[in-house]
PDB file of C-alpha atoms in Angstrom:
ATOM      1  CA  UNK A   1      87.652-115.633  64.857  1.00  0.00           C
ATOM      2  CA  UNK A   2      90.049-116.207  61.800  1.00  0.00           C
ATOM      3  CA  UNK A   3      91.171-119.697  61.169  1.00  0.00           C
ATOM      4  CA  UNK A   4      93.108-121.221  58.613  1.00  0.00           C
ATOM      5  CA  UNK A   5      90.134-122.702  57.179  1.00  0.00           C
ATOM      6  CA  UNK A   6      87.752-119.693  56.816  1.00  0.00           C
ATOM      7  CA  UNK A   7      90.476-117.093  55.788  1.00  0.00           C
ATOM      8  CA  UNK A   8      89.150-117.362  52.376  1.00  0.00           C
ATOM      9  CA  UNK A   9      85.971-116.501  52.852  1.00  0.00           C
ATOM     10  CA  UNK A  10      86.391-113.436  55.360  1.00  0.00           C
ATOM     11  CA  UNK A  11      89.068-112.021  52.646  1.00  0.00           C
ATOM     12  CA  UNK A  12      86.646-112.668  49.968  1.00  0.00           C
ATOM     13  CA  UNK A  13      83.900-110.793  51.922  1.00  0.00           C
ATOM     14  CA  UNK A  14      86.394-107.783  53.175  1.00  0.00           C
ATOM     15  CA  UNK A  15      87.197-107.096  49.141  1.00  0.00           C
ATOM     16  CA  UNK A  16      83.658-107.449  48.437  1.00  0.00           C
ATOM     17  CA  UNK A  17      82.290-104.845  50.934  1.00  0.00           C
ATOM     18  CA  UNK A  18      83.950-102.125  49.210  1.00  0.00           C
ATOM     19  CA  UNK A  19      82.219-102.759  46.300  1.00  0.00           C
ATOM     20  CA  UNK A  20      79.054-102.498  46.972  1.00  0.00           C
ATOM     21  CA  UNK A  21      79.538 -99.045  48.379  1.00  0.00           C
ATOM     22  CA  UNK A  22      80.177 -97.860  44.728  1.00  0.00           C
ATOM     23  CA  UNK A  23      76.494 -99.363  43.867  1.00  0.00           C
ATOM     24  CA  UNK A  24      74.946 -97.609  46.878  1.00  0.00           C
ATOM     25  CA  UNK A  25      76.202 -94.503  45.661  1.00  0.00           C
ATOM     26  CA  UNK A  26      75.303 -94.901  42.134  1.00  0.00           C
ATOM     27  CA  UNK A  27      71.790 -96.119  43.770  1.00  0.00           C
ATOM     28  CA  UNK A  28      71.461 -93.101  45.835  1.00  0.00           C
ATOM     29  CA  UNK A  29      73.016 -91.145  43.133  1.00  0.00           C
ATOM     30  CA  UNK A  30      70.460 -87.464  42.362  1.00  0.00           C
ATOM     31  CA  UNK A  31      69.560 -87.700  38.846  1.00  0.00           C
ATOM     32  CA  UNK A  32      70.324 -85.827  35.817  1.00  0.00           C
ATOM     33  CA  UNK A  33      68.683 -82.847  35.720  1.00  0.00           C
ATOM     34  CA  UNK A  34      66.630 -82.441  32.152  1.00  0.00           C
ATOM     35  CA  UNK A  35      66.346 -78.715  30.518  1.00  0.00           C
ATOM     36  CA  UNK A  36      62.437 -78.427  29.666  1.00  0.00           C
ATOM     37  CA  UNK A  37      62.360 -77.462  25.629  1.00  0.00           C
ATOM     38  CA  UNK A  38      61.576 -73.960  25.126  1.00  0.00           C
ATOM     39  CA  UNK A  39      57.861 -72.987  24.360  1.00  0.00           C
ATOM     40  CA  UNK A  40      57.532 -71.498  21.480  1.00  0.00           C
ATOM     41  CA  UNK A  41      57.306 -67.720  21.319  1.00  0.00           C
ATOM     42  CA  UNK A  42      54.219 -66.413  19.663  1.00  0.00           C
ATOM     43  CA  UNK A  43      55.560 -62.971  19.809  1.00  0.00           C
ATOM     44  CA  UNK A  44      58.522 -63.650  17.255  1.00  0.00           C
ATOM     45  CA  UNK A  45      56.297 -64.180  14.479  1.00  0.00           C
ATOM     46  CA  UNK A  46      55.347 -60.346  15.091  1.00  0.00           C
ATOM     47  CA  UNK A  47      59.250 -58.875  15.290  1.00  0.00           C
ATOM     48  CA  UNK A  48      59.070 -60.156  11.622  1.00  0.00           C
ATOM     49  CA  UNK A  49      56.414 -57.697  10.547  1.00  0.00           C
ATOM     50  CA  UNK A  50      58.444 -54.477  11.095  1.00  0.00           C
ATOM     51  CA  UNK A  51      59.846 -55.257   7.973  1.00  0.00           C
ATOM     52  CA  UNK A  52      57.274 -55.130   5.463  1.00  0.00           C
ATOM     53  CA  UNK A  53      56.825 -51.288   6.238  1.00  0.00           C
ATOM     54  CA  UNK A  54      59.130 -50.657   3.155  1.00  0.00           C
ATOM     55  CA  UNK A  55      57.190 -52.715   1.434  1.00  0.00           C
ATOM     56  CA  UNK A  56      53.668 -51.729   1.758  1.00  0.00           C
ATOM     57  CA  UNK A  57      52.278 -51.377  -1.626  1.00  0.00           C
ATOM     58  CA  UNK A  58      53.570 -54.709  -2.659  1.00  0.00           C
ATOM     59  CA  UNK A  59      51.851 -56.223   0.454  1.00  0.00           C
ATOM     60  CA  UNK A  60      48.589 -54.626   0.067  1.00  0.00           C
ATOM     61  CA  UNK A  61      48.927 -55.856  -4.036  1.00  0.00           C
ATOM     62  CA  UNK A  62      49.576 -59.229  -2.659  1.00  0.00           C
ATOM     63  CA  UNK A  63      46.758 -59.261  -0.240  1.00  0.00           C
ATOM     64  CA  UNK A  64      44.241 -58.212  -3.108  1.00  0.00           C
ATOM     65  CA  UNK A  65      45.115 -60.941  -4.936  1.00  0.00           C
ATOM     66  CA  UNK A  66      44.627 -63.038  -2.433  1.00  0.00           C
ATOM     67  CA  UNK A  67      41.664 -62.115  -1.591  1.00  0.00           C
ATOM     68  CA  UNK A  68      40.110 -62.077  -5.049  1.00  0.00           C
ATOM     69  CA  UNK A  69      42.118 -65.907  -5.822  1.00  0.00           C
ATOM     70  CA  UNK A  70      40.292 -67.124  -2.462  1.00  0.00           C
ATOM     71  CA  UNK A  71      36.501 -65.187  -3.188  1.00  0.00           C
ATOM     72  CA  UNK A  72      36.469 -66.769  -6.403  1.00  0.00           C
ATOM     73  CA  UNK A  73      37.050 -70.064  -5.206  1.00  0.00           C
ATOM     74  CA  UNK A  74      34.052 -69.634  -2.858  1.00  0.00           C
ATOM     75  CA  UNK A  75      32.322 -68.534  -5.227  1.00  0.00           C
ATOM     76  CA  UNK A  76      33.081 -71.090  -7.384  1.00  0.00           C
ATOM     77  CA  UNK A  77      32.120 -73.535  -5.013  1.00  0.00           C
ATOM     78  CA  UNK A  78      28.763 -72.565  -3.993  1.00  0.00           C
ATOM     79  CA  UNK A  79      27.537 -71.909  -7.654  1.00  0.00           C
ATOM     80  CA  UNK A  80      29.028 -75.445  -8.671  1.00  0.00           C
ATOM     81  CA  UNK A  81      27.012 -76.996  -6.021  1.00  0.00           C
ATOM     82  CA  UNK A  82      24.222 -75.164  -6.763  1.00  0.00           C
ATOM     83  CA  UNK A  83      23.942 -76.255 -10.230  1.00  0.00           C
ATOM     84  CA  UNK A  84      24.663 -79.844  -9.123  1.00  0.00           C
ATOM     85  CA  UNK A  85      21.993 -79.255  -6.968  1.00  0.00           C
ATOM     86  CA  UNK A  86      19.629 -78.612  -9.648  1.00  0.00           C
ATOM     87  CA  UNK A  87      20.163 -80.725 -12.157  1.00  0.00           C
ATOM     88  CA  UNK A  88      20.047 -83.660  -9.714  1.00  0.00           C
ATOM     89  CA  UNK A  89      16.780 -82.741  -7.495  1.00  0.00           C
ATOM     90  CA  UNK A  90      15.233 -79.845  -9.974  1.00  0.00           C
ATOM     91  CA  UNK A  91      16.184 -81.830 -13.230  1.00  0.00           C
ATOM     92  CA  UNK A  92      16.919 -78.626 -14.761  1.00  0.00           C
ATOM     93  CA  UNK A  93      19.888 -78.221 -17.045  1.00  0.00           C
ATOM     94  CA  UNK A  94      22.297 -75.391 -16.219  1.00  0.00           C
ATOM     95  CA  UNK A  95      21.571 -72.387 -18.465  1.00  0.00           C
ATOM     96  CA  UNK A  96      24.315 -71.146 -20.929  1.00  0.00           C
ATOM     97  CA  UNK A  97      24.561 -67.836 -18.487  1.00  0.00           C
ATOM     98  CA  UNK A  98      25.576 -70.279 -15.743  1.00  0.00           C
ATOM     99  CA  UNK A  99      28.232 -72.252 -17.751  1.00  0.00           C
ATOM    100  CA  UNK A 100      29.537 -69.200 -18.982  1.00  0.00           C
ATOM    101  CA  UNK A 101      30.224 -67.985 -14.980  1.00  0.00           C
ATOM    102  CA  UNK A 102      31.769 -70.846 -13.889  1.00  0.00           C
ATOM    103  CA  UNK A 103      34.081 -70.655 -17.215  1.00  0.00           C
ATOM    104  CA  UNK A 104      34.497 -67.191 -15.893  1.00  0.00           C
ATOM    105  CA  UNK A 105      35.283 -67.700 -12.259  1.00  0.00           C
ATOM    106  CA  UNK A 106      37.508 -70.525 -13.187  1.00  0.00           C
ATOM    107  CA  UNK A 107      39.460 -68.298 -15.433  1.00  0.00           C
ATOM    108  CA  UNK A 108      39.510 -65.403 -12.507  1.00  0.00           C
ATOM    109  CA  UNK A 109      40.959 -67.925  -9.909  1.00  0.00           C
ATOM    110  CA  UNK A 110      43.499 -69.211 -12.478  1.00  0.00           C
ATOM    111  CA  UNK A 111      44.900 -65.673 -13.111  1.00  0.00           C
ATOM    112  CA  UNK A 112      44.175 -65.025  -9.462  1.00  0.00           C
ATOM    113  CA  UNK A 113      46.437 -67.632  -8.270  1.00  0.00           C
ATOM    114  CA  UNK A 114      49.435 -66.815 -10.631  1.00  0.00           C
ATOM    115  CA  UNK A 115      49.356 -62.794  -9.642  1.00  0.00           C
ATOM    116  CA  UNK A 116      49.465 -63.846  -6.305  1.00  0.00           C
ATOM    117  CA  UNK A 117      51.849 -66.474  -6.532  1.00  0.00           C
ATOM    118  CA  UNK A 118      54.048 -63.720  -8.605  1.00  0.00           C
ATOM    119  CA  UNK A 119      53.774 -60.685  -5.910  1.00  0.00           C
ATOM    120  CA  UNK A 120      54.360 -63.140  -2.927  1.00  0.00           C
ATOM    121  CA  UNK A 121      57.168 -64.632  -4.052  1.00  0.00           C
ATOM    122  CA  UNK A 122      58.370 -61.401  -5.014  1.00  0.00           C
ATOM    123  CA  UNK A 123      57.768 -59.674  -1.624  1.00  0.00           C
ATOM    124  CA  UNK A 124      59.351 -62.671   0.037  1.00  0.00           C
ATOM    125  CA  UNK A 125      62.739 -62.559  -2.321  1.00  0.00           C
ATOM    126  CA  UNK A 126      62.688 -58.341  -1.411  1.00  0.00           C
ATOM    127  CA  UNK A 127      62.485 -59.271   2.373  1.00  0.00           C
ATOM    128  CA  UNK A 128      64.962 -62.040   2.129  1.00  0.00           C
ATOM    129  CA  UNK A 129      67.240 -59.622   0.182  1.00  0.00           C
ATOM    130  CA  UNK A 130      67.126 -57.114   3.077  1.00  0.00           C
ATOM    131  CA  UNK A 131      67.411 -59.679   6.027  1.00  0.00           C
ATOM    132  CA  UNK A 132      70.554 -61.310   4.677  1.00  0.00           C
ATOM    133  CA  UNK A 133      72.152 -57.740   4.947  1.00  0.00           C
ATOM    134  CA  UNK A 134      71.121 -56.849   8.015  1.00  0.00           C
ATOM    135  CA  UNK A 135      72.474 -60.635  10.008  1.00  0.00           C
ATOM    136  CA  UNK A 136      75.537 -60.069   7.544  1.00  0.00           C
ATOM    137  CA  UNK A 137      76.221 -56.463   8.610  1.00  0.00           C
ATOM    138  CA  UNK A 138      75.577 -57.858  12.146  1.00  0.00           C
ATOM    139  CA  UNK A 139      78.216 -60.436  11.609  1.00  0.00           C
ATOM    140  CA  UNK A 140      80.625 -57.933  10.311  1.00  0.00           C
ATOM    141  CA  UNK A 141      80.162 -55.702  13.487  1.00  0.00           C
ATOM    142  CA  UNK A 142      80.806 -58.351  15.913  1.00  0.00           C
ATOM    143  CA  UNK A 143      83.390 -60.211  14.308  1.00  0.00           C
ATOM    144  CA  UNK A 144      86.017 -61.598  15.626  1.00  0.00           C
ATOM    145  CA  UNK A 145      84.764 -60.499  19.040  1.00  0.00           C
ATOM    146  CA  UNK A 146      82.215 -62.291  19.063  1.00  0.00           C
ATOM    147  CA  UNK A 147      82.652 -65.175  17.120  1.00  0.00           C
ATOM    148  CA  UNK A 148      85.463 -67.227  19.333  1.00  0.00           C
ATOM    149  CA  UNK A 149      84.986 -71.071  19.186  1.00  0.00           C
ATOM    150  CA  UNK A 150      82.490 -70.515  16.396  1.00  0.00           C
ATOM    151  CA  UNK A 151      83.045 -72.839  13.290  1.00  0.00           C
ATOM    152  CA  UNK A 152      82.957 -70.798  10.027  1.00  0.00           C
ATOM    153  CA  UNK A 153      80.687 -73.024   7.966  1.00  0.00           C
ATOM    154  CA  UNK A 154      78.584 -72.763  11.643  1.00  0.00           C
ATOM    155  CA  UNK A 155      77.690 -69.411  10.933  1.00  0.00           C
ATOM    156  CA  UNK A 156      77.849 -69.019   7.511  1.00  0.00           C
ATOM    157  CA  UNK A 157      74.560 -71.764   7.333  1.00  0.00           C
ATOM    158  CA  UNK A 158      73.033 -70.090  10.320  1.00  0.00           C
ATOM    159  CA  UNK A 159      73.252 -66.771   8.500  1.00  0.00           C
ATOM    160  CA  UNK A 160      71.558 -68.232   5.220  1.00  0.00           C
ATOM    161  CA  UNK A 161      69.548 -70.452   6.455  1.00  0.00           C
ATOM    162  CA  UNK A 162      67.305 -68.809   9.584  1.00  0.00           C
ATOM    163  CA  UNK A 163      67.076 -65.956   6.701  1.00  0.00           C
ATOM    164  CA  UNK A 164      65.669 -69.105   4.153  1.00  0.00           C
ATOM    165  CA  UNK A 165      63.597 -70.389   6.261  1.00  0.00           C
ATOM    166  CA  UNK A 166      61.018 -67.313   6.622  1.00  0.00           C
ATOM    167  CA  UNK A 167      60.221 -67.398   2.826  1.00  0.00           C
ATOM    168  CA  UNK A 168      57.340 -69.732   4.047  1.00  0.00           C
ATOM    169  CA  UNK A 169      56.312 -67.057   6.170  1.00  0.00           C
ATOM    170  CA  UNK A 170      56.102 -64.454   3.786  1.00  0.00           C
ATOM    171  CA  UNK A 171      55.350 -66.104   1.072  1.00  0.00           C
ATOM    172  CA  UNK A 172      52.847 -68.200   1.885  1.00  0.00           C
ATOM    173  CA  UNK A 173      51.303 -67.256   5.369  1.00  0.00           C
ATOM    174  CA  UNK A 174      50.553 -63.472   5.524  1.00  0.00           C
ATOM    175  CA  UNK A 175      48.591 -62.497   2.965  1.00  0.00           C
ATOM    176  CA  UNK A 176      46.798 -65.786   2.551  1.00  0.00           C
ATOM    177  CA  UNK A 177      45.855 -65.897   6.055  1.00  0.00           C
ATOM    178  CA  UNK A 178      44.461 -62.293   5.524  1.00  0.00           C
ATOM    179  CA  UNK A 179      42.940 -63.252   2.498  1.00  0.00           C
ATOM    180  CA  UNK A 180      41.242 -66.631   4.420  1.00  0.00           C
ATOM    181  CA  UNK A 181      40.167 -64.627   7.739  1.00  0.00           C
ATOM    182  CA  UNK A 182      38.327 -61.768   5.452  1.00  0.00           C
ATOM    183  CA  UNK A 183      36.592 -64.405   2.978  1.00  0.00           C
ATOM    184  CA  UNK A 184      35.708 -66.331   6.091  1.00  0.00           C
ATOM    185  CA  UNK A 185      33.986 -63.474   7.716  1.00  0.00           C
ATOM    186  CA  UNK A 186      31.738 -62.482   4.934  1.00  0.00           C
ATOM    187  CA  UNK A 187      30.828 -65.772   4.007  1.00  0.00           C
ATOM    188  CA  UNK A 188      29.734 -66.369   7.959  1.00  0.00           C
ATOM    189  CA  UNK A 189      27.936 -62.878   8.023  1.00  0.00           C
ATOM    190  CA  UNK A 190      26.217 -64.202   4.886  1.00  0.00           C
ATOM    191  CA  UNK A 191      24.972 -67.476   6.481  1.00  0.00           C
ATOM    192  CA  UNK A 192      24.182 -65.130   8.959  1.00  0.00           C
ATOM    193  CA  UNK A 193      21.712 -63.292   7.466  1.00  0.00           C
ATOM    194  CA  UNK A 194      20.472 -66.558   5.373  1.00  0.00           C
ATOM    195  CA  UNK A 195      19.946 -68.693   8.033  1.00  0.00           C
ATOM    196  CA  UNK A 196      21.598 -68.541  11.262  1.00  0.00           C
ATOM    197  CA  UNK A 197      21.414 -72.377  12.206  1.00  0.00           C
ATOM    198  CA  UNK A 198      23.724 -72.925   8.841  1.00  0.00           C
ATOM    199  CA  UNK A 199      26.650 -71.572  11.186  1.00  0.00           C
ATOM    200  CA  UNK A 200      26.305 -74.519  13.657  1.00  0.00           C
ATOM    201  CA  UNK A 201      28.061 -76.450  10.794  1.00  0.00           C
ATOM    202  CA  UNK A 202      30.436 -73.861  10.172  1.00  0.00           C
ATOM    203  CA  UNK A 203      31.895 -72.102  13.018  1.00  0.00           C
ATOM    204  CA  UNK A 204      33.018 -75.600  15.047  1.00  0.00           C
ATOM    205  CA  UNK A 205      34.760 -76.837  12.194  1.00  0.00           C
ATOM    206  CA  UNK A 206      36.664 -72.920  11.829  1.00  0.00           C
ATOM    207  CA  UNK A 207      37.399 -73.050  15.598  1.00  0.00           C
ATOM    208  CA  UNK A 208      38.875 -76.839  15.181  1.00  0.00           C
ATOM    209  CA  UNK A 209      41.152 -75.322  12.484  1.00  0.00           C
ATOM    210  CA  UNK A 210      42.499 -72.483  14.334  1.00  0.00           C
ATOM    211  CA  UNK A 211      42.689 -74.840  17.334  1.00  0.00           C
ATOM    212  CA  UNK A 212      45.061 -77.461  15.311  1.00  0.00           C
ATOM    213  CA  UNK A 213      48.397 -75.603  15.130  1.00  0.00           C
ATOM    214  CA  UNK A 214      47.544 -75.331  19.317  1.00  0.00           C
ATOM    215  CA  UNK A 215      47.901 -79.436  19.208  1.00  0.00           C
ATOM    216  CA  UNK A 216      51.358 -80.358  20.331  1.00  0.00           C
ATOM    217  CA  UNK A 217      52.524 -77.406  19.685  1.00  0.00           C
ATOM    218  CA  UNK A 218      55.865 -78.250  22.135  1.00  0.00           C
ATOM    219  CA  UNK A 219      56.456 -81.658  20.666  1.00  0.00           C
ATOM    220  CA  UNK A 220      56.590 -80.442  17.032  1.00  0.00           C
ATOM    221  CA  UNK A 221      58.741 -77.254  18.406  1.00  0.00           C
ATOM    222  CA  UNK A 222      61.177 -80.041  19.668  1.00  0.00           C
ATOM    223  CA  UNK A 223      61.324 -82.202  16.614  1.00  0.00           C
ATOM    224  CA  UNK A 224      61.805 -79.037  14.731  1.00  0.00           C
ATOM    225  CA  UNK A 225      64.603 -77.773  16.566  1.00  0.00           C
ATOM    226  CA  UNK A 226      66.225 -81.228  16.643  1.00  0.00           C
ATOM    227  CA  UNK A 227      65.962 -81.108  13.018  1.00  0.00           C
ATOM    228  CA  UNK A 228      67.532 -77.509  12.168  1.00  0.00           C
ATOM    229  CA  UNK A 229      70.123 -78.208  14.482  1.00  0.00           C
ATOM    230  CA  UNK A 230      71.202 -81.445  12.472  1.00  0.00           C
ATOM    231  CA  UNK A 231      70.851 -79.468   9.263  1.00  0.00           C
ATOM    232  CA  UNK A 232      72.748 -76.633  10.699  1.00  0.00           C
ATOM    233  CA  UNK A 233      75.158 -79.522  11.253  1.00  0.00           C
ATOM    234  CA  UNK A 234      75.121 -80.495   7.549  1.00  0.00           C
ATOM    235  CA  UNK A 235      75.136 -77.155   6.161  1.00  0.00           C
ATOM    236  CA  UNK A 236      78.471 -76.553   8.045  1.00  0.00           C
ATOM    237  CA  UNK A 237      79.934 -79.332   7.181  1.00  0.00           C
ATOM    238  CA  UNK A 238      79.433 -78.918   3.392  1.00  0.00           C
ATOM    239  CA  UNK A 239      80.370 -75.520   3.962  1.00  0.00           C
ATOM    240  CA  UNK A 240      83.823 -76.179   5.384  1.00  0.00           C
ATOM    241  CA  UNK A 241      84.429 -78.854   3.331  1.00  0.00           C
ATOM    242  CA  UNK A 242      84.190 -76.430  -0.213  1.00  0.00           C
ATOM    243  CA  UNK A 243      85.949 -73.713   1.823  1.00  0.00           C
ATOM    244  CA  UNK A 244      89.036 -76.243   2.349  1.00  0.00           C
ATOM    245  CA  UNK A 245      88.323 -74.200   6.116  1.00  0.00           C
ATOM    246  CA  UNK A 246      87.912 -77.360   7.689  1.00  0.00           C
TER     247      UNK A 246
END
């Protein structure tokens, strides 16, 4: 029953009930569904070697002089160590025949390095060259169809900059990792015949370094994408802003 002297309180708690319904809503509320980040795609790093058919002398060029930069390095090595080795426990001096190979070897793998520092960066630049025709010839075909509610500086950086970023790739991954996988196979076949029980110190440490780029390979995939997009951003941006597009 209502009386004058509780009217307060049952008007307080009538404007209060619908309130909390709001709350038990939001409570009961689903939650927002979260879009899983994309795995990365080990097959797109093979669409990429298509291109290097037009190219094959300069690849195979680069690839020798990889493999000769990397061969002398092991072979630097190992003689280094050996002579290390016997001065220290033989207490025998290098001869003048064995300074005058490791004066050699270290003059190979400079001139090694530089010739394949020069043909890989020139392969790359060639690719490059080609690519940035091909996404602006795409462009071309599908504009303006295609490119509604696109910002101009948008694709402009997108164009020049997925295209930029695979320099790495063919500068600096194919024939090295060529070059590495061959060296590494004859120097194992080598132990090999040596002394078999010298490859339980060297295959585990070769299978931890082709296991490494496995690590977290969705975390960094994320960070990377979160950090081309915000470049993408910038790129635009700048873009638009020298245009006067903007």
């Amino acid at each position: 029953m209502t009386t004058p002297e509780n009217a307060p309180a049952v008007a307080a708690g009538k404007a209060a009930a619908p309130a909390s319904a709001p709350v038990a809503a939001a409570t009961h509320a689903p939650a927002p569904q979260t879009t899983p980040a994309p795995t990365p795609d080990t097959g797109a790093l093979r669409s990429l070697l298509p291109v290097l058919g037009a190219h094959r002398l300069t690849v195979l060029r680069t690839c020798l002089a990889a493999l000769v930069d990397q061969a002398a390095l092991v072979a630097l090595v190992t003689l280094a160590a050996h002579t290390v080795g016997t001065a220290v426990i033989g207490h025998r001096a290098p001869s003048a025949a064995t300074v005058g190979v490791l004066i050699g070897l270290v003059l190979l793998r400079a001139l090694a390095t530089w010739r394949e520092m020069d043909l890989s960066h020139d392969l790359a630049y060639r690719v490059l060259a080609e690519l940035r025709v091909r996404v602006f010839d795409g462009l071309a075909r599908s504009a303006p169809a295609r490119i509604a509610g696109r910002r101009s500086g948008d694709l402009a950086s997108t164009a020049l900059g997925d295209v930029e970023a695979l320099e790495f790739f063919y500068a600096h991954a194919i024939a090295q990792l060529l070059a590495s996988g061959l060296v590494f196979a004859a120097a194992a076949t080598l132990l090999g015949i040596l002394g078999p029980w010298l490859l339980l110190a060297v295959v585990p440490v070769a299978l931890l370094l082709l296991w490494s780029p496995l690590l977290e390979a969705r975390g960094r995939a994320e960070r990377g994408a979160r950090t081309r997009a915000a470049l993408a951003d910038l790129s635009a941006e700048s873009t638009e802003a020298v245009d006067g597009l903007r």
